[in-house]
Amino acid sequence: MKRILVTGGAGFIGSHLCERLLKEDNEVICIDNYFTGAKKNIVHLLDHKYFEVTRHDVTMPFFAEVDEIYNLACPASPIHYQYNPIKTVKTSVMGAINMLGLAKRTKAKILQASTSEVYGDPTVHPQHESYWGNVNPIGIRACYDEGKRCAETLFMDYHVQNKVNIKIARIFNTYGPRMHPNDGRVVSNFIVQALNNQDITIYGDGTQTRSFQYVDDLIEGFLRLMDTNDDFTGPVNIGNPKEFTIMNLANKIIEMTGSKSKITYKPLPEDDPIQRKPDIGLARKMLNNWEPGITLEQGLVKTIDYFQKTL
Ligand code: NAD
Ligand code: UDP
């Protein structure tokens, strides 16, 4: 039985990860400061004999003896990470230093939840891991993008300098049950608006693209990445390569919910990437033929069902 630490374990992705790791007969320690996560995301796990939760902020050191660490703590939606940008940078950078220090001391394997945002507003399409990105270092998204880029640097430096066993996952837009209804990300926003028959807010003209991955596919990718040979560090893209315009997504959600919502247009936020789609060749090769198995329609059915029950 492995003892596994999940930072940000009470968040959307973290809660699915804790659930899966427990199902695979591991002991799980979840730490979270509940900034964007919630106890209700993990309340169904609290009775599990091998599940522990601690309220803890990753900008402070954490001590425990662990075999593996998944470092997910960080607000992920633009409205939340822009709420206190300095704290966002601290969470990514100091959180990485603290967790890498823990990994170094305990000789634990450590996986970083990095992001497609390291590619910024990409000039290369689809995005391959070898692309260095196009990020505005002083824009409103910089606290998140540059924080995550610096975390990748720290991971690589701890690996080279201190032989820490690291894995870097570059996650592309992921959605599913337990997203926060007000977290401002496009899938949850559109579903909540559609279910309430409110206007669907498209930012810009809706021609910008994203590639949406259902959360279960990501979790499978995480576990396979953690299990790769010690000499494979990544970064590796984990995302669904099927690309949609935001307009496509809005129409699909209106149709699937049978909503009376109309579409309205709002200004495109500063530095909003125009296109995004992962090249998943490396993931296929290194993660034992991993690829997303859940289509957007299948994932939306489950996510709409969740919001119908929650709202
Ligand atoms: P989320 O906001 O639901 O989860 C983040 C969790 O981290 C929350 O539970 C929050 O309370 C916790 N947290 C934030 N700051 C903390 C701190 N200082 N100390 C301890 N806990 C803290 O977001 P999510 O979508 O589940 O994202 C999880 C991770 O995956 C994040 O690191 C995010 O950057 C990364 N990621 C997510 C996506 C996506 O599309 N969902 C895409 C790329 C990367
Ligand atoms: N978006 C939108 N309406 C919304 C929320 C988001 O049109 O109510 C757009 C946003 O401008 C971006 C895309 O949807 O172009 C994805 O936004 P999200 O915040 O989900 O993720 P990210 O931009 O970080 O990929």
Short mmCIF file of N, CA, C and O and ligand atoms in Angstrom, two decimals, residues 76-78 81 116-117 141 144 173 179 183-187 189-190 193 200-204 206 208-210 212 246 249 267-269 272-273 276, ligand 2:
data_model
loop_
_atom_site.label_atom_id
_atom_site.label_comp_id
_atom_site.label_asym_id
_atom_site.label_seq_id
_atom_site.Cartn_x
_atom_site.Cartn_y
_atom_site.Cartn_z
N ALA A 76 -7.53 27.49 -10.40
CA ALA A 76 -7.33 27.23 -11.83
C ALA A 76 -8.20 28.09 -12.73
O ALA A 76 -7.94 28.18 -13.92
N SER A 77 -9.24 28.71 -12.19
CA SER A 77 -10.11 29.47 -13.09
C SER A 77 -9.67 30.94 -13.08
O SER A 77 -9.25 31.46 -12.03
N PRO A 78 -9.72 31.59 -14.25
CA PRO A 78 -9.21 32.98 -14.32
C PRO A 78 -9.78 33.89 -13.23
O PRO A 78 -9.01 34.62 -12.60
N TYR A 81 -7.89 32.86 -9.96
CA TYR A 81 -6.44 33.10 -9.85
C TYR A 81 -6.12 34.58 -10.00
O TYR A 81 -5.07 35.03 -9.57
N SER A 116 -1.62 23.81 -19.94
CA SER A 116 -1.46 24.29 -21.32
C SER A 116 -1.22 25.80 -21.34
O SER A 116 -0.78 26.35 -22.35
N GLU A 117 -1.53 26.48 -20.22
CA GLU A 117 -1.28 27.94 -20.15
C GLU A 117 0.20 28.26 -20.26
O GLU A 117 0.56 29.41 -20.50
N ARG A 141 -3.08 37.29 -16.92
CA ARG A 141 -2.98 35.83 -16.75
C ARG A 141 -1.60 35.41 -16.26
O ARG A 141 -1.36 34.23 -15.99
N TYR A 144 -0.76 33.25 -13.07
CA TYR A 144 -1.00 31.81 -13.21
C TYR A 144 0.02 31.20 -14.18
O TYR A 144 0.72 30.24 -13.83
N ASN A 173 -7.65 22.05 -20.95
CA ASN A 173 -8.99 22.31 -20.35
C ASN A 173 -9.73 21.03 -19.99
O ASN A 173 -10.07 20.23 -20.86
N MET A 179 -17.04 20.66 -10.69
CA MET A 179 -16.55 22.01 -10.98
C MET A 179 -17.41 22.94 -10.15
O MET A 179 -18.61 22.68 -9.95
N ASP A 183 -17.37 29.12 -10.83
CA ASP A 183 -15.91 29.32 -10.95
C ASP A 183 -15.51 30.03 -12.23
O ASP A 183 -14.35 30.37 -12.42
N GLY A 184 -16.48 30.29 -13.09
CA GLY A 184 -16.23 31.19 -14.23
C GLY A 184 -15.66 30.50 -15.45
O GLY A 184 -15.49 31.13 -16.48
N ARG A 185 -15.36 29.20 -15.35
CA ARG A 185 -14.82 28.53 -16.54
C ARG A 185 -15.95 28.22 -17.50
O ARG A 185 -17.11 28.11 -17.12
N VAL A 186 -15.58 28.06 -18.76
CA VAL A 186 -16.60 28.12 -19.80
C VAL A 186 -17.62 26.97 -19.70
O VAL A 186 -18.83 27.21 -19.87
N VAL A 187 -17.17 25.75 -19.43
CA VAL A 187 -18.13 24.63 -19.45
C VAL A 187 -19.14 24.80 -18.31
O VAL A 187 -20.37 24.71 -18.53
N ASN A 189 -19.87 27.58 -16.64
CA ASN A 189 -20.69 28.78 -16.88
C ASN A 189 -21.85 28.49 -17.83
O ASN A 189 -23.01 28.80 -17.54
N PHE A 190 -21.52 27.89 -18.98
CA PHE A 190 -22.55 27.67 -20.00
C PHE A 190 -23.63 26.70 -19.50
O PHE A 190 -24.82 26.90 -19.74
N GLN A 193 -25.78 28.53 -16.90
CA GLN A 193 -26.63 29.52 -17.58
C GLN A 193 -27.76 28.81 -18.35
O GLN A 193 -28.92 29.22 -18.28
N ILE A 200 -26.44 32.98 -22.44
CA ILE A 200 -25.13 32.33 -22.49
C ILE A 200 -24.12 33.40 -22.89
O ILE A 200 -24.27 34.03 -23.94
N THR A 201 -23.12 33.61 -22.04
CA THR A 201 -22.18 34.72 -22.26
C THR A 201 -20.96 34.25 -23.04
O THR A 201 -20.07 33.58 -22.49
N ILE A 202 -20.92 34.59 -24.33
CA ILE A 202 -19.72 34.28 -25.12
C ILE A 202 -18.80 35.50 -25.06
O ILE A 202 -19.23 36.62 -25.33
N TYR A 203 -17.55 35.27 -24.69
CA TYR A 203 -16.57 36.36 -24.67
C TYR A 203 -15.91 36.42 -26.06
O TYR A 203 -15.45 35.40 -26.56
N GLY A 204 -15.90 37.63 -26.64
CA GLY A 204 -15.40 37.76 -28.01
C GLY A 204 -16.47 37.28 -28.97
O GLY A 204 -17.66 37.27 -28.64
N GLY A 206 -16.61 34.18 -30.23
CA GLY A 206 -16.87 32.74 -30.09
C GLY A 206 -16.08 31.88 -31.07
O GLY A 206 -16.27 30.67 -31.13
N GLN A 208 -12.79 31.63 -30.93
CA GLN A 208 -11.60 31.06 -30.25
C GLN A 208 -11.87 29.58 -29.96
O GLN A 208 -13.03 29.19 -29.78
N THR A 209 -10.80 28.79 -29.91
CA THR A 209 -11.00 27.34 -29.73
C THR A 209 -10.38 26.84 -28.42
O THR A 209 -9.46 27.44 -27.89
N ARG A 210 -10.94 25.74 -27.96
CA ARG A 210 -10.37 24.99 -26.84
C ARG A 210 -10.63 23.51 -27.13
O ARG A 210 -11.51 23.16 -27.91
N PHE A 212 -11.56 20.10 -25.03
CA PHE A 212 -12.08 19.80 -23.69
C PHE A 212 -11.92 18.32 -23.34
O PHE A 212 -12.35 17.44 -24.09
N ILE A 246 -15.73 28.09 -29.15
CA ILE A 246 -16.57 28.36 -27.99
C ILE A 246 -18.04 28.48 -28.44
O ILE A 246 -18.96 28.08 -27.72
N LEU A 249 -19.45 25.03 -28.61
CA LEU A 249 -19.75 24.53 -27.26
C LEU A 249 -21.07 25.11 -26.76
O LEU A 249 -21.91 24.39 -26.21
N PRO A 267 -17.01 41.40 -24.06
CA PRO A 267 -15.64 41.58 -24.58
C PRO A 267 -14.73 40.40 -24.23
O PRO A 267 -14.86 39.81 -23.15
N LEU A 268 -13.83 40.10 -25.15
CA LEU A 268 -12.85 39.03 -24.90
C LEU A 268 -11.85 39.52 -23.86
O LEU A 268 -11.28 40.60 -24.01
N PRO A 269 -11.64 38.76 -22.77
CA PRO A 269 -10.66 39.21 -21.76
C PRO A 269 -9.25 39.36 -22.37
O PRO A 269 -8.93 38.68 -23.34
N ASP A 272 -6.60 36.50 -23.81
CA ASP A 272 -7.34 35.23 -23.92
C ASP A 272 -6.80 34.47 -25.16
O ASP A 272 -6.85 35.00 -26.27
N PRO A 273 -6.27 33.25 -24.98
CA PRO A 273 -5.71 32.53 -26.13
C PRO A 273 -6.74 32.29 -27.23
O PRO A 273 -7.89 31.94 -26.96
N ARG A 276 -6.33 26.53 -29.01
CA ARG A 276 -5.60 25.61 -28.13
C ARG A 276 -6.00 24.17 -28.46
O ARG A 276 -7.19 23.85 -28.52
N1 UDP B 2 -15.51 32.00 -22.07
C1 UDP B 2 -16.70 32.48 -22.59
N2 UDP B 2 -17.75 32.65 -21.74
C2 UDP B 2 -17.70 32.36 -20.42
C3 UDP B 2 -16.48 31.86 -19.89
C4 UDP B 2 -15.40 31.69 -20.74
O1 UDP B 2 -16.81 32.74 -23.80
O2 UDP B 2 -18.72 32.55 -19.73
C5 UDP B 2 -14.38 31.79 -22.99
C6 UDP B 2 -13.06 32.39 -22.53
O3 UDP B 2 -12.96 33.75 -22.94
C7 UDP B 2 -12.06 31.50 -23.24
C8 UDP B 2 -12.76 30.13 -23.26
O4 UDP B 2 -14.14 30.39 -23.06
O5 UDP B 2 -11.86 31.93 -24.56
C9 UDP B 2 -12.27 29.17 -22.17
O6 UDP B 2 -12.31 29.85 -20.94
P1 UDP B 2 -11.96 29.16 -19.55
O7 UDP B 2 -11.92 30.26 -18.53
O8 UDP B 2 -12.86 28.00 -19.33
O9 UDP B 2 -10.51 28.53 -19.77
P2 UDP B 2 -9.12 29.11 -20.31
O10 UDP B 2 -9.33 30.43 -21.00
O11 UDP B 2 -8.28 29.21 -19.11
O12 UDP B 2 -8.71 28.09 -21.28
#
